[in-house]
Structure formats: structure tokens, C-alpha cells
Amino acid sequence: MKAPWHALAGTLPESRLLASVAEFTHHRDIDALDHSVVLSLAELVAVSSVTLCKRGESLQHPVDSIVVCTRKPGGGFVVEAIDPGRDGDPIDTIVCAMETLEAITDVTEDGTSRLVIPIQREHAAIGALMLEAEDSLDDVRSMVEGFARIYGNYIALLNESERDKLTGLYNRRSFEQRLQRLLKLQRQRARTVMPEGKEQRHVPADVSQLFLAILDIDHFKRINDTYGHVYGDEVILMLAQQMRASFRQGDVLFRFGGEEFVMLIAAADEEAAQAVLDRFRRFVAGHAYPQVGHVTVSIGYARITENDYPEIVLDRADKALYFAKQNGRDSVYGYESLAARGELAASVALGSIDLF
């Protein structure tokens, strides 16, 4: 006979549920929130695992992130983020639930019961929760659906606080968190391609490096003074839209304020990063903006390593941007190349990016 969900949840289910909801809505950091949600469900229900999937922004990348909470044989749980770039079962099942906006219940070949609940916002799926257990999960479906609704509402509030209101790009407040998330994902991908039993000493050649680029619209004050702030804002908005269309889904785009943008991009090496950024620079220069006409941008970038502090990388990229501004604008320069050629002064005044 199947045990009802409240027996699985404990002797005081209402108290346990309220405590769980209070716990995960306490977090302001999205990674911490995701970990707390899967752990809370695993503690409430007798499951072998709970998975939280976030939807990607393209058909090529249907899954943006995956967090899994697994019950350990000796008791307790382990929560970890895993590489979203995988396919097959159960990812295909999760994607199906997100596309159809319908819950899926099935039993795997080894007899494991599975429940997948899409997480919806404004009639679209932003992710899904998947529970796996030895026994049927039918009795906990309504509870999991409630968690999905609460999570969907709460994540929308957090996402709004991370976005620039004019462009919809990420804002300065979310920069460090997004950078650390990318670095963590890079480490995971690097580990997966190393031969088993080999110690990782260097990032393998087929694993992309991360670069931070700072973009500044040239003579933007002149645009505002000549055409007014309305047209200046329109240039910023259109530039943000062009950035979304030009860069890849895995790259992360920010507006730091005013005419300054920051990009976290993956590339095989500095030459590849230079090519990507210069292609966008040329695209902007060739585009005519309403009323304003043609504008140009200057870009400075630097490579990110695991041990770098965010402000240090910003400093390096800003030095390269400063060099671009002082040497004709409408150009792209990398910090490492400039430093190797001895073209950076020992102490260069920071540009308009404030580190503190």
C-alpha cells in the first residue's frame, strides 16, 4: 500500500512545508535558491533524486542549467550543478514537459517512478522539476506543482532585480555571481574531457577560455547633447538588441550603466575572442541608427582565469579599453597582447568603470 505524501513528509506536514518554503525563499542568490529548492523537496519526499532544470533561450540550447539533489546510500544528500549540454533520457523527457506545459509521469526500464512538472511563467515554461523514486509519486504531484508555482513566481522577482530596466540585459549587481557561475561550469567541462585518473594541470585545448570585454559607445555625450536623451536611450536599446542577436546563447551580457556594457564570452583563445569582438564592432559601425546615424564603439578585453578576482579582470579589460580610446577609438584591443608588446603604461588611470 502506498504511503500518502503527508506520511512521507513527516508528522507535521503543514509545518514542514511552510518551513521549506520559508527556507528557499530566504535566498537572494539564484544558485543558492536552486540548491535549496531541490534539497527541500528531497527532504520532504522519499525520493532517490530531485532535479531542477532551467530552460535555455534557443532550440540549440534547450537547457540552460541543471541542479540535482541525490540521496546518498548511507543517509543525507548531495547537491550539485551538472553540465546542461547533455541529451538523451531524462533530459529529453524534461524538455518535452517544458514544451508541452504538461506534467509527465512514467516508469523507467529499471522500475524507477518519475514525475516531471513544468515551471511556468506567463504561459511559458522557464524550467521543470523532476523527481525520481522507488515508489509511485502520484500522491505528491499536487505538492510538487505548488513548489513549481512558488519557485516560478519568486525566480521572476529575482530575475527582475538582476536586469537593467532599459535594455533587459543583466545589471552590475549580478556580475560577480554570473562570472562565478561561468567559471564553475568551465571547471566542470574541463574535468569531463580529461582521461580518467589523470590530474588536471592545464585547461584542455578543446575547452574554451573565458574573456571579459568592456564596450563603450564612442562620443556618447555628444549624441545626448546633439539629439537629446531620448535618442541616446534608443541607441543604447538598439545596441543591446544587436548584442543579443550577435553573441551566442552561452555568452553573458551586461549593461553597467550609461553607455558601458560588459560581455563574458567563451573563445578558444585570444585570437578567436578578438575576431568575435571585432566582428561586432564592424557591425555596429556599419549600422545607421534612427536620427543619430552611424556610431562607433571601442572595446577592451582580458582573459579570465579561475584565480582572478572580478575587479582585477575588470581592471585589465578597462586598461585595454582606455588604450582603444586613446588611440583613435572604433577599435578592439586585448590586455594580454598589449602587455606583451609593452604598450601599456605601468600605471594607467581607470576609465569609466568603477571597481568599488
Short mmCIF file of C-alpha atoms in Angstrom, two decimals:
data_model
loop_
_atom_site.label_atom_id
_atom_site.label_comp_id
_atom_site.label_asym_id
_atom_site.label_seq_id
_atom_site.Cartn_x
_atom_site.Cartn_y
_atom_site.Cartn_z
CA MET A 1 0.00 0.00 0.00
CA LYS A 2 1.36 3.40 -0.97
CA ALA A 3 2.06 5.85 1.80
CA PRO A 4 0.30 9.23 1.41
CA TRP A 5 2.55 12.19 0.79
CA HIS A 6 1.97 13.59 4.28
CA ALA A 7 3.36 10.39 5.78
CA LEU A 8 6.43 10.81 3.61
CA ALA A 9 6.72 14.45 4.56
CA GLY A 10 6.62 13.88 8.31
CA THR A 11 4.23 14.06 11.23
CA LEU A 12 3.61 17.80 10.85
CA PRO A 13 3.31 18.29 7.08
CA GLU A 14 1.98 21.85 7.23
CA SER A 15 4.85 22.97 9.44
CA ARG A 16 7.39 21.13 7.29
CA LEU A 17 6.01 22.63 4.09
CA LEU A 18 5.92 26.16 5.45
CA ALA A 19 9.44 25.81 6.83
CA SER A 20 10.69 24.54 3.45
CA VAL A 21 9.06 27.39 1.53
CA ALA A 22 10.39 29.92 4.03
CA GLU A 23 13.87 28.43 3.68
CA PHE A 24 14.22 28.59 -0.08
CA THR A 25 12.50 31.99 -0.47
CA HIS A 26 15.01 33.36 2.03
CA HIS A 27 17.74 33.25 -0.63
CA ARG A 28 18.56 36.19 -2.89
CA ASP A 29 21.27 34.36 -4.78
CA ILE A 30 19.74 32.29 -7.61
CA ASP A 31 22.28 29.46 -7.35
CA ALA A 32 21.61 29.14 -3.62
CA LEU A 33 17.87 29.26 -4.30
CA ASP A 34 18.08 26.43 -6.84
CA HIS A 35 20.09 24.27 -4.44
CA SER A 36 17.63 24.96 -1.64
CA VAL A 37 14.57 24.03 -3.72
CA VAL A 38 15.83 20.59 -4.73
CA LEU A 39 17.10 19.88 -1.21
CA SER A 40 13.78 20.91 0.34
CA LEU A 41 11.83 18.56 -1.91
CA ALA A 42 14.26 15.71 -1.29
CA GLU A 43 13.82 16.16 2.47
CA LEU A 44 10.02 16.21 2.19
CA VAL A 45 9.52 13.24 -0.13
CA ALA A 46 11.06 9.76 -0.15
CA VAL A 47 12.90 10.15 -3.45
CA SER A 48 16.20 8.99 -4.89
CA SER A 49 16.78 12.32 -6.63
CA VAL A 50 15.28 15.75 -7.38
CA THR A 51 16.35 17.66 -10.49
CA LEU A 52 15.75 21.32 -11.32
CA CYS A 53 16.18 22.21 -14.99
CA LYS A 54 16.23 25.79 -16.31
CA ARG A 55 15.15 26.42 -19.89
CA GLY A 56 17.62 27.85 -22.40
CA GLU A 57 16.85 30.64 -24.85
CA SER A 58 17.23 28.74 -28.12
CA LEU A 59 16.38 25.44 -29.79
CA GLN A 60 20.08 24.63 -29.96
CA HIS A 61 20.37 25.07 -26.18
CA PRO A 62 17.01 23.95 -24.69
CA VAL A 63 18.51 23.59 -21.20
CA ASP A 64 20.45 26.41 -19.53
CA SER A 65 21.30 24.82 -16.17
CA ILE A 66 20.70 21.65 -14.17
CA VAL A 67 20.87 21.19 -10.39
CA VAL A 68 20.45 17.70 -8.91
CA CYS A 69 19.94 16.59 -5.31
CA THR A 70 20.73 12.89 -4.81
CA ARG A 71 20.07 10.80 -1.73
CA LYS A 72 23.25 9.09 -0.52
CA PRO A 73 23.07 5.38 0.37
CA GLY A 74 24.23 5.99 3.94
CA GLY A 75 21.82 8.88 4.50
CA GLY A 76 21.97 12.56 3.76
CA PHE A 77 22.04 14.31 0.40
CA VAL A 78 24.46 15.71 -2.13
CA VAL A 79 23.50 18.72 -4.28
CA GLU A 80 25.47 19.60 -7.39
CA ALA A 81 25.18 21.57 -10.61
CA ILE A 82 25.88 19.48 -13.70
CA ASP A 83 26.69 20.30 -17.30
CA PRO A 84 23.47 21.21 -19.16
CA GLY A 85 24.96 20.35 -22.53
CA ARG A 86 23.85 16.72 -22.44
CA ASP A 87 21.00 14.95 -24.19
CA GLY A 88 19.09 11.67 -24.05
CA ASP A 89 16.94 10.39 -21.22
CA PRO A 90 15.94 12.02 -18.87
CA ILE A 91 16.78 15.39 -20.47
CA ASP A 92 14.53 14.63 -23.42
CA THR A 93 11.64 13.93 -21.04
CA ILE A 94 12.22 17.19 -19.19
CA VAL A 95 12.38 19.18 -22.45
CA CYS A 96 9.13 17.50 -23.57
CA ALA A 97 7.39 18.61 -20.38
CA MET A 98 8.63 22.17 -20.89
CA GLU A 99 7.47 22.25 -24.50
CA THR A 100 4.01 20.78 -23.85
CA LEU A 101 3.49 22.54 -20.48
CA GLU A 102 2.14 19.26 -19.15
CA ALA A 103 3.25 17.06 -16.28
CA ILE A 104 4.77 13.71 -17.19
CA THR A 105 4.60 10.58 -15.05
CA ASP A 106 6.32 7.41 -16.19
CA VAL A 107 8.34 4.42 -15.06
CA THR A 108 11.87 3.84 -16.37
CA GLU A 109 13.19 0.49 -17.57
CA ASP A 110 14.69 -0.24 -14.15
CA GLY A 111 11.35 0.39 -12.43
CA THR A 112 12.06 3.90 -11.14
CA SER A 113 9.00 6.14 -10.89
CA ARG A 114 9.45 9.58 -12.42
CA LEU A 115 7.43 12.78 -12.10
CA VAL A 116 8.23 15.85 -14.22
CA ILE A 117 6.43 19.15 -13.52
CA PRO A 118 7.00 22.18 -15.81
CA ILE A 119 7.67 25.53 -14.12
CA GLN A 120 5.60 28.20 -15.85
CA ARG A 121 5.59 31.98 -16.06
CA GLU A 122 3.11 33.83 -18.27
CA HIS A 123 2.01 30.67 -20.11
CA ALA A 124 5.56 29.61 -20.97
CA ALA A 125 7.91 27.14 -19.31
CA ILE A 126 11.02 28.54 -17.68
CA GLY A 127 12.13 25.16 -16.38
CA ALA A 128 10.97 21.92 -14.83
CA LEU A 129 11.22 19.84 -11.65
CA MET A 130 11.84 16.10 -11.91
CA LEU A 131 11.51 13.64 -9.02
CA GLU A 132 12.63 10.02 -9.17
CA ALA A 133 11.71 7.42 -6.55
CA GLU A 134 11.24 3.69 -5.99
CA ASP A 135 7.51 4.08 -5.31
CA SER A 136 4.78 5.94 -7.18
CA LEU A 137 4.86 9.73 -6.92
CA ASP A 138 1.20 10.31 -7.78
CA ASP A 139 0.34 11.35 -4.23
CA VAL A 140 2.92 14.15 -4.16
CA ARG A 141 2.09 15.65 -7.54
CA SER A 142 -0.05 18.49 -6.16
CA MET A 143 2.66 19.43 -3.67
CA VAL A 144 5.36 19.49 -6.35
CA GLU A 145 3.12 21.60 -8.59
CA GLY A 146 2.75 24.04 -5.69
CA PHE A 147 6.54 24.22 -5.29
CA ALA A 148 6.86 24.84 -9.02
CA ARG A 149 4.38 27.75 -8.89
CA ILE A 150 6.06 29.34 -5.88
CA TYR A 151 9.50 28.92 -7.43
CA GLY A 152 8.31 30.39 -10.75
CA ASN A 153 6.88 33.47 -9.06
CA TYR A 154 9.92 34.01 -6.86
CA ILE A 155 12.52 33.49 -9.57
CA ALA A 156 10.71 36.08 -11.71
CA LEU A 157 11.20 38.64 -8.93
CA LEU A 158 14.88 37.79 -8.57
CA ASN A 159 15.44 37.90 -12.32
CA GLU A 160 13.83 41.32 -12.50
CA SER A 161 16.18 42.62 -9.81
CA GLU A 162 19.16 41.36 -11.86
CA ARG A 163 18.16 43.10 -15.10
CA ASP A 164 18.78 46.57 -16.41
CA LYS A 165 15.38 48.22 -16.78
CA LEU A 166 16.07 49.87 -20.15
CA THR A 167 17.80 47.06 -22.05
CA GLY A 168 16.81 43.88 -20.21
CA LEU A 169 20.48 42.86 -20.05
CA TYR A 170 21.97 41.80 -16.74
CA ASN A 171 22.97 44.67 -14.46
CA ARG A 172 26.14 45.35 -12.47
CA ARG A 173 24.63 43.81 -9.34
CA SER A 174 24.54 40.34 -10.92
CA PHE A 175 28.02 40.46 -12.47
CA GLU A 176 30.09 38.59 -9.90
CA GLN A 177 27.50 35.85 -9.46
CA ARG A 178 27.29 35.24 -13.22
CA LEU A 179 31.07 35.24 -13.56
CA GLN A 180 31.48 32.66 -10.79
CA ARG A 181 28.79 30.50 -12.39
CA LEU A 182 30.61 30.53 -15.73
CA LEU A 183 33.92 29.69 -14.08
CA LYS A 184 32.29 26.77 -12.25
CA LEU A 185 30.83 25.47 -15.50
CA GLN A 186 34.22 25.78 -17.21
CA ARG A 187 35.82 23.69 -14.45
CA GLN A 188 33.14 21.02 -14.80
CA ARG A 189 33.57 20.81 -18.56
CA ALA A 190 37.34 20.67 -18.21
CA ARG A 191 37.07 17.72 -15.82
CA THR A 192 34.78 15.78 -18.13
CA VAL A 193 37.25 15.79 -21.03
CA MET A 194 40.30 14.70 -19.00
CA PRO A 195 41.22 11.00 -19.15
CA GLU A 196 40.08 9.10 -16.10
CA GLY A 197 42.65 9.11 -13.31
CA LYS A 198 44.66 11.96 -14.81
CA GLU A 199 45.26 15.07 -12.75
CA GLN A 200 44.15 18.24 -14.50
CA ARG A 201 47.07 20.67 -14.77
CA HIS A 202 46.01 22.75 -17.76
CA VAL A 203 42.72 23.52 -19.46
CA PRO A 204 42.48 21.14 -22.44
CA ALA A 205 42.71 22.69 -25.89
CA ASP A 206 39.12 21.85 -26.77
CA VAL A 207 37.74 23.67 -23.75
CA SER A 208 37.01 27.35 -24.40
CA GLN A 209 38.66 30.05 -22.36
CA LEU A 210 36.66 32.87 -20.81
CA PHE A 211 37.16 36.53 -21.69
CA LEU A 212 35.72 39.70 -20.21
CA ALA A 213 35.12 42.58 -22.61
CA ILE A 214 34.11 46.16 -21.85
CA LEU A 215 32.33 48.06 -24.63
CA ASP A 216 31.91 51.83 -24.62
CA ILE A 217 29.95 53.89 -27.16
CA ASP A 218 32.28 56.50 -28.64
CA HIS A 219 31.35 60.16 -28.10
CA PHE A 220 28.07 59.22 -26.45
CA LYS A 221 27.85 62.53 -24.58
CA ARG A 222 27.90 64.26 -27.95
CA ILE A 223 24.92 62.13 -29.05
CA ASN A 224 22.93 63.13 -25.97
CA ASP A 225 23.88 66.79 -26.29
CA THR A 226 23.05 66.93 -30.01
CA TYR A 227 19.94 64.78 -30.29
CA GLY A 228 18.67 64.52 -26.71
CA HIS A 229 18.48 61.70 -24.19
CA VAL A 230 15.51 60.03 -25.88
CA TYR A 231 17.58 59.25 -28.96
CA GLY A 232 20.56 58.40 -26.77
CA ASP A 233 18.44 55.82 -24.95
CA GLU A 234 17.26 54.46 -28.30
CA VAL A 235 20.86 53.90 -29.38
CA ILE A 236 21.54 52.04 -26.12
CA LEU A 237 18.41 49.92 -26.52
CA MET A 238 19.15 49.04 -30.15
CA LEU A 239 22.77 48.24 -29.32
CA ALA A 240 21.62 45.85 -26.59
CA GLN A 241 19.30 44.13 -29.07
CA GLN A 242 22.17 43.80 -31.55
CA MET A 243 24.37 42.29 -28.85
CA ARG A 244 21.74 39.65 -28.11
CA ALA A 245 21.47 38.78 -31.79
CA SER A 246 25.23 38.72 -32.41
CA PHE A 247 26.62 36.85 -29.42
CA ARG A 248 25.99 33.22 -28.55
CA GLN A 249 23.43 31.91 -26.10
CA GLY A 250 26.13 30.93 -23.62
CA ASP A 251 27.71 34.40 -23.56
CA VAL A 252 26.52 36.72 -20.78
CA LEU A 253 25.76 40.37 -21.49
CA PHE A 254 25.56 43.25 -19.02
CA ARG A 255 24.83 46.95 -19.02
CA PHE A 256 26.93 48.52 -16.31
CA GLY A 257 25.31 51.91 -16.67
CA GLY A 258 25.32 54.80 -19.13
CA GLU A 259 26.93 53.78 -22.41
CA GLU A 260 29.05 50.98 -20.89
CA PHE A 261 28.46 47.29 -21.50
CA VAL A 262 30.31 44.22 -20.29
CA MET A 263 30.40 40.82 -22.01
CA LEU A 264 31.54 37.45 -20.69
CA ILE A 265 32.36 35.36 -23.74
CA ALA A 266 33.89 31.94 -24.37
CA ALA A 267 36.51 31.54 -27.10
CA ALA A 268 39.25 29.06 -27.96
CA ASP A 269 41.98 31.67 -27.50
CA GLU A 270 42.68 35.41 -27.60
CA GLU A 271 42.75 35.48 -31.39
CA ALA A 272 39.25 33.97 -31.55
CA ALA A 273 37.96 36.41 -28.94
CA GLN A 274 39.47 39.32 -30.92
CA ALA A 275 37.71 38.11 -34.07
CA VAL A 276 34.31 37.83 -32.38
CA LEU A 277 34.52 41.25 -30.77
CA ASP A 278 35.91 42.96 -33.86
CA ARG A 279 33.14 41.48 -36.00
CA PHE A 280 30.58 43.07 -33.69
CA ARG A 281 32.47 46.39 -33.73
CA ARG A 282 32.32 46.43 -37.52
CA PHE A 283 28.63 45.54 -37.48
CA VAL A 284 27.83 48.49 -35.21
CA ALA A 285 29.91 50.87 -37.31
CA GLY A 286 28.02 49.84 -40.44
CA HIS A 287 24.56 50.30 -38.94
CA ALA A 288 22.60 53.55 -39.21
CA TYR A 289 20.66 54.42 -36.06
CA PRO A 290 17.44 56.47 -36.30
CA GLN A 291 18.11 60.22 -36.36
CA VAL A 292 21.63 59.73 -34.98
CA GLY A 293 23.10 57.92 -37.99
CA HIS A 294 26.35 55.96 -37.60
CA VAL A 295 28.02 55.43 -34.23
CA THR A 296 31.14 53.52 -33.26
CA VAL A 297 32.22 51.56 -30.19
CA SER A 298 35.54 50.86 -28.51
CA ILE A 299 36.19 47.52 -26.82
CA GLY A 300 38.85 46.30 -24.41
CA TYR A 301 39.04 42.72 -23.21
CA ALA A 302 41.08 40.40 -20.99
CA ARG A 303 41.27 36.68 -20.34
CA ILE A 304 39.75 35.30 -17.13
CA THR A 305 41.43 32.58 -15.10
CA GLU A 306 39.97 30.64 -12.19
CA ASN A 307 42.05 32.53 -9.64
CA ASP A 308 41.20 36.05 -10.83
CA TYR A 309 39.14 38.40 -8.71
CA PRO A 310 36.37 40.14 -10.69
CA GLU A 311 37.78 43.61 -10.03
CA ILE A 312 41.20 42.55 -11.32
CA VAL A 313 39.78 41.30 -14.61
CA LEU A 314 37.70 44.46 -14.95
CA ASP A 315 40.84 46.50 -14.36
CA ARG A 316 42.72 44.68 -17.13
CA ALA A 317 39.88 44.99 -19.65
CA ASP A 318 39.43 48.64 -18.72
CA LYS A 319 43.13 49.32 -19.37
CA ALA A 320 42.70 47.84 -22.84
CA LEU A 321 39.58 49.95 -23.37
CA TYR A 322 41.45 53.05 -22.23
CA PHE A 323 44.15 52.27 -24.81
CA ALA A 324 41.49 51.97 -27.53
CA LYS A 325 40.00 55.31 -26.53
CA GLN A 326 43.40 56.98 -26.59
CA ASN A 327 44.34 55.51 -29.97
CA GLY A 328 41.56 56.51 -32.33
CA ARG A 329 38.51 54.74 -30.89
CA ASP A 330 36.37 52.39 -33.05
CA SER A 331 38.76 49.55 -32.24
CA VAL A 332 39.25 46.37 -30.18
CA TYR A 333 42.31 45.65 -28.02
CA GLY A 334 43.22 42.75 -25.73
CA TYR A 335 45.04 43.33 -22.47
CA GLU A 336 47.39 40.36 -22.82
CA SER A 337 48.57 41.37 -26.31
CA LEU A 338 49.08 44.99 -25.27
CA ALA A 339 51.02 43.93 -22.18
CA ALA A 340 53.20 41.52 -24.18
CA ARG A 341 54.09 44.32 -26.60
CA GLY A 342 54.84 46.71 -23.76
CA GLU A 343 52.20 49.18 -24.93
CA LEU A 344 50.55 49.60 -21.53
CA ALA A 345 51.97 52.13 -19.11
CA ALA A 346 52.97 50.84 -15.70
CA SER A 347 50.02 52.68 -14.20
CA VAL A 348 47.04 53.56 -16.35
CA ALA A 349 44.16 55.57 -14.97
CA LEU A 350 40.98 53.56 -14.96
CA GLY A 351 38.29 54.62 -17.38
CA SER A 352 34.64 54.96 -16.55
CA ILE A 353 34.21 51.52 -14.99
CA ASP A 354 34.19 52.00 -11.24
CA LEU A 355 35.51 48.96 -9.40
CA PHE A 356 34.20 49.86 -5.94
#
